[in-house]
Amino acid sequence: MKKNKKKRSITLILRNYFITGVVVLIPIGFTLYLSKILIGISSKIIPENINPNSYLPFAIPGIEIIISVVFITVVGGLSLSFLGKRILKIIDDLFKRIPVLRTIYSAIVQMTETFSNKDEKDKKSVVLVEYPRKGVWAVGFATKENKGEMAEKTNKKLINVFVPTTPNPTSGFLLMFPIDEVIYLNMTFEEASKFIVSAGTSTGKN
């Protein structure tokens, strides 16, 4: 009897160790996997003549990401200067004159401006909607009120909501909901993004 209890206790301990190991390794493995993807993408974007890993005798892991972050920061700083604003205006006008490209460019610019808007009146953009059916809820981002043909044809006040997917929030669905069916949350954009990427396991104001 004692031997059976001892075997059970050892089995239980080993099982707990195994479950704990899985819980610990999953986020680490997922983070390393995403890092590998980012490094791969960055290494292809950065020209070889400015990438140290192309001419150093050894590779520096993550150097591409660091260079990308520095490059984006520098571009952001230059874009706030008088000369930078003039250059961006020229590029903006050029892109908007190209037939096919202007549609994609304008849509991306508008979406970026919507999510980066820090005005107090636009602060609440995180919403709760019933999707994909009644009784099932999803977190989304309200972009703007729909005052186009869709609202006129449905004869309802609609609001456009982007519902991202998990764990990749860059893809998702554009849905139009009646305004009275949308619940605004006090979560920030960053908190909601973390909630979505972590599959609802993050501990924010949720």
CSV table of C-alpha atoms in Angstrom, one decimal:
chain,number,residue,atom,x,y,z
A,1,MET,CA,0.0,0.0,0.0
A,2,LYS,CA,2.8,2.4,0.9
A,3,LYS,CA,4.6,1.5,-2.3
A,4,ASN,CA,1.5,2.4,-4.4
A,5,LYS,CA,1.1,5.7,-2.6
A,6,LYS,CA,4.8,6.5,-3.1
A,7,LYS,CA,4.4,5.7,-6.8
A,8,ARG,CA,1.3,7.9,-7.1
A,9,SER,CA,3.1,10.8,-5.3
A,10,ILE,CA,6.1,10.5,-7.6
A,11,THR,CA,3.9,10.3,-10.7
A,12,LEU,CA,1.9,13.4,-9.5
A,13,ILE,CA,5.1,15.3,-8.8
A,14,LEU,CA,6.5,14.4,-12.3
A,15,ARG,CA,3.2,15.4,-13.9
A,16,ASN,CA,3.2,18.7,-12.1
A,17,TYR,CA,6.8,19.3,-13.2
A,18,PHE,CA,5.9,18.5,-16.8
A,19,ILE,CA,2.9,20.8,-16.8
A,20,THR,CA,5.0,23.6,-15.2
A,21,GLY,CA,7.7,23.1,-17.8
A,22,VAL,CA,5.1,23.4,-20.6
A,23,VAL,CA,3.7,26.6,-19.1
A,24,VAL,CA,7.2,28.1,-18.8
A,25,LEU,CA,8.5,27.0,-22.2
A,26,ILE,CA,5.5,28.0,-24.4
A,27,PRO,CA,5.8,31.8,-23.9
A,28,ILE,CA,9.6,31.6,-24.2
A,29,GLY,CA,9.4,29.5,-27.4
A,30,PHE,CA,6.7,31.7,-28.8
A,31,THR,CA,8.8,34.8,-28.1
A,32,LEU,CA,11.9,33.3,-29.7
A,33,TYR,CA,9.9,32.2,-32.7
A,34,LEU,CA,8.5,35.7,-33.2
A,35,SER,CA,12.0,37.1,-32.7
A,36,LYS,CA,13.4,34.8,-35.4
A,37,ILE,CA,10.7,36.0,-37.8
A,38,LEU,CA,11.5,39.6,-37.0
A,39,ILE,CA,15.2,39.1,-37.5
A,40,GLY,CA,14.6,37.3,-40.8
A,41,ILE,CA,12.4,40.1,-42.1
A,42,SER,CA,14.7,42.9,-40.9
A,43,SER,CA,17.8,41.2,-42.5
A,44,LYS,CA,16.0,41.1,-45.9
A,45,ILE,CA,14.9,44.8,-45.6
A,46,ILE,CA,18.2,46.3,-44.6
A,47,PRO,CA,20.7,46.7,-47.5
A,48,GLU,CA,23.9,44.6,-47.1
A,49,ASN,CA,26.3,47.6,-47.2
A,50,ILE,CA,24.8,48.9,-43.9
A,51,ASN,CA,24.2,45.6,-42.3
A,52,PRO,CA,27.2,44.6,-40.1
A,53,ASN,CA,26.3,40.9,-40.3
A,54,SER,CA,27.1,41.0,-44.0
A,55,TYR,CA,30.8,41.8,-43.5
A,56,LEU,CA,31.7,40.9,-39.9
A,57,PRO,CA,33.4,37.5,-39.3
A,58,PHE,CA,30.6,36.6,-36.9
A,59,ALA,CA,26.9,37.3,-36.8
A,60,ILE,CA,25.3,39.5,-34.1
A,61,PRO,CA,21.8,38.2,-33.3
A,62,GLY,CA,19.1,40.9,-33.4
A,63,ILE,CA,21.4,43.6,-34.9
A,64,GLU,CA,18.9,44.0,-37.8
A,65,ILE,CA,16.0,44.7,-35.4
A,66,ILE,CA,18.2,47.3,-33.5
A,67,ILE,CA,19.1,49.0,-36.8
A,68,SER,CA,15.5,49.0,-37.9
A,69,VAL,CA,14.3,50.6,-34.6
A,70,VAL,CA,17.1,53.2,-34.9
A,71,PHE,CA,16.2,53.9,-38.5
A,72,ILE,CA,12.5,54.3,-37.8
A,73,THR,CA,13.3,56.6,-34.9
A,74,VAL,CA,15.6,58.8,-37.0
A,75,VAL,CA,13.0,59.0,-39.8
A,76,GLY,CA,10.3,60.0,-37.2
A,77,GLY,CA,12.6,62.7,-35.9
A,78,LEU,CA,13.4,64.1,-39.3
A,79,SER,CA,9.8,64.0,-40.4
A,80,LEU,CA,9.0,66.5,-37.6
A,81,SER,CA,11.5,69.1,-39.0
A,82,PHE,CA,10.5,71.7,-41.6
A,83,LEU,CA,12.5,70.1,-44.3
A,84,GLY,CA,11.2,66.6,-43.4
A,85,LYS,CA,7.6,67.8,-43.6
A,86,ARG,CA,8.2,69.3,-47.1
A,87,ILE,CA,9.8,66.0,-48.3
A,88,LEU,CA,6.9,64.0,-46.9
A,89,LYS,CA,4.4,66.4,-48.6
A,90,ILE,CA,6.1,65.8,-51.9
A,91,ILE,CA,6.1,62.0,-51.4
A,92,ASP,CA,2.4,62.1,-50.3
A,93,ASP,CA,1.4,64.1,-53.4
A,94,LEU,CA,3.3,61.7,-55.6
A,95,PHE,CA,1.8,58.6,-54.2
A,96,LYS,CA,-1.7,60.1,-54.4
A,97,ARG,CA,-1.3,60.7,-58.2
A,98,ILE,CA,-0.5,57.1,-59.1
A,99,PRO,CA,-3.9,55.4,-60.0
A,100,VAL,CA,-3.6,52.0,-58.2
A,101,LEU,CA,-1.1,52.9,-55.5
A,102,ARG,CA,-3.1,56.0,-54.3
A,103,THR,CA,-6.0,53.8,-53.2
A,104,ILE,CA,-3.8,51.5,-51.0
A,105,TYR,CA,-1.6,54.4,-49.8
A,106,SER,CA,-4.6,56.6,-48.7
A,107,ALA,CA,-6.2,53.7,-46.9
A,108,ILE,CA,-3.1,52.8,-45.0
A,109,VAL,CA,-2.4,56.4,-44.1
A,110,GLN,CA,-5.9,56.9,-42.8
A,111,MET,CA,-5.8,53.7,-40.8
A,112,THR,CA,-2.4,54.7,-39.3
A,113,GLU,CA,-3.7,58.1,-38.4
A,114,THR,CA,-6.8,56.7,-36.8
A,115,PHE,CA,-4.9,54.3,-34.5
A,116,SER,CA,-2.2,56.8,-33.6
A,117,ASN,CA,-4.6,59.6,-32.8
A,118,LYS,CA,-4.0,60.7,-29.2
A,119,ASP,CA,-6.8,63.4,-28.9
A,120,GLU,CA,-8.9,63.1,-25.8
A,121,LYS,CA,-12.1,62.9,-27.8
A,122,ASP,CA,-10.8,59.9,-29.7
A,123,LYS,CA,-9.2,58.2,-26.7
A,124,LYS,CA,-11.9,55.6,-26.3
A,125,SER,CA,-11.5,53.4,-29.4
A,126,VAL,CA,-11.5,49.9,-27.8
A,127,VAL,CA,-14.9,48.3,-28.0
A,128,LEU,CA,-16.7,45.1,-27.2
A,129,VAL,CA,-19.0,43.6,-29.8
A,130,GLU,CA,-21.1,40.5,-30.2
A,131,TYR,CA,-19.2,38.5,-32.8
A,132,PRO,CA,-19.3,36.0,-34.6
A,133,ARG,CA,-22.8,35.5,-33.1
A,134,LYS,CA,-25.1,36.8,-30.4
A,135,GLY,CA,-23.8,35.9,-26.9
A,136,VAL,CA,-20.2,35.6,-28.0
A,137,TRP,CA,-18.1,38.7,-27.4
A,138,ALA,CA,-14.9,40.0,-29.2
A,139,VAL,CA,-12.6,43.0,-28.5
A,140,GLY,CA,-12.3,45.3,-31.5
A,141,PHE,CA,-11.2,48.9,-32.4
A,142,ALA,CA,-13.8,51.4,-33.5
A,143,THR,CA,-12.3,53.4,-36.4
A,144,LYS,CA,-15.0,55.9,-37.4
A,145,GLU,CA,-18.7,56.3,-37.9
A,146,ASN,CA,-19.9,55.0,-41.2
A,147,LYS,CA,-21.8,57.7,-43.0
A,148,GLY,CA,-21.5,56.2,-46.5
A,149,GLU,CA,-23.8,54.1,-48.7
A,150,MET,CA,-23.9,51.2,-46.3
A,151,ALA,CA,-25.4,53.4,-43.5
A,152,GLU,CA,-27.9,54.8,-46.0
A,153,LYS,CA,-29.0,51.5,-47.4
A,154,THR,CA,-29.4,49.9,-43.9
A,155,ASN,CA,-31.0,53.1,-42.6
A,156,LYS,CA,-29.0,52.7,-39.4
A,157,LYS,CA,-26.2,54.6,-37.6
A,158,LEU,CA,-23.2,52.3,-38.2
A,159,ILE,CA,-19.7,52.4,-36.8
A,160,ASN,CA,-16.8,50.6,-38.4
A,161,VAL,CA,-15.0,48.2,-36.1
A,162,PHE,CA,-11.8,46.3,-36.8
A,163,VAL,CA,-11.7,43.0,-35.0
A,164,PRO,CA,-8.1,41.6,-35.0
A,165,THR,CA,-7.2,37.9,-34.9
A,166,THR,CA,-5.1,36.1,-32.2
A,167,PRO,CA,-2.1,35.9,-31.9
A,168,ASN,CA,-1.5,38.0,-35.0
A,169,PRO,CA,-3.4,41.4,-34.5
A,170,THR,CA,-2.3,42.7,-37.9
A,171,SER,CA,-4.9,40.6,-39.6
A,172,GLY,CA,-8.6,40.6,-38.8
A,173,PHE,CA,-12.1,41.6,-40.0
A,174,LEU,CA,-13.7,44.9,-40.9
A,175,LEU,CA,-17.2,44.8,-39.4
A,176,MET,CA,-20.0,47.4,-39.3
A,177,PHE,CA,-22.2,47.5,-36.2
A,178,PRO,CA,-25.1,49.7,-35.2
A,179,ILE,CA,-23.7,52.2,-32.7
A,180,ASP,CA,-26.2,51.2,-30.0
A,181,GLU,CA,-24.8,47.6,-30.2
A,182,VAL,CA,-21.2,48.6,-29.5
A,183,ILE,CA,-19.9,48.8,-25.9
A,184,TYR,CA,-16.9,51.2,-25.4
A,185,LEU,CA,-14.3,50.0,-22.9
A,186,ASN,CA,-11.8,52.0,-20.8
A,187,MET,CA,-8.9,49.9,-22.0
A,188,THR,CA,-6.1,51.7,-23.9
A,189,PHE,CA,-5.0,50.6,-27.4
A,190,GLU,CA,-1.9,49.0,-25.9
A,191,GLU,CA,-3.8,47.1,-23.2
A,192,ALA,CA,-6.3,45.8,-25.8
A,193,SER,CA,-3.5,44.8,-28.1
A,194,LYS,CA,-1.7,42.9,-25.3
A,195,PHE,CA,-5.0,41.2,-24.4
A,196,ILE,CA,-5.5,40.0,-28.0
A,197,VAL,CA,-1.9,38.9,-28.6
A,198,SER,CA,-1.8,36.9,-25.3
A,199,ALA,CA,-5.1,35.2,-26.2
A,200,GLY,CA,-6.8,36.9,-23.2
A,201,THR,CA,-4.3,35.8,-20.6
A,202,SER,CA,-2.8,39.2,-20.0
A,203,THR,CA,-3.6,41.0,-16.7
A,204,GLY,CA,-4.7,44.5,-17.7
A,205,LYS,CA,-7.7,46.6,-16.9
A,206,ASN,CA,-9.9,43.9,-18.5
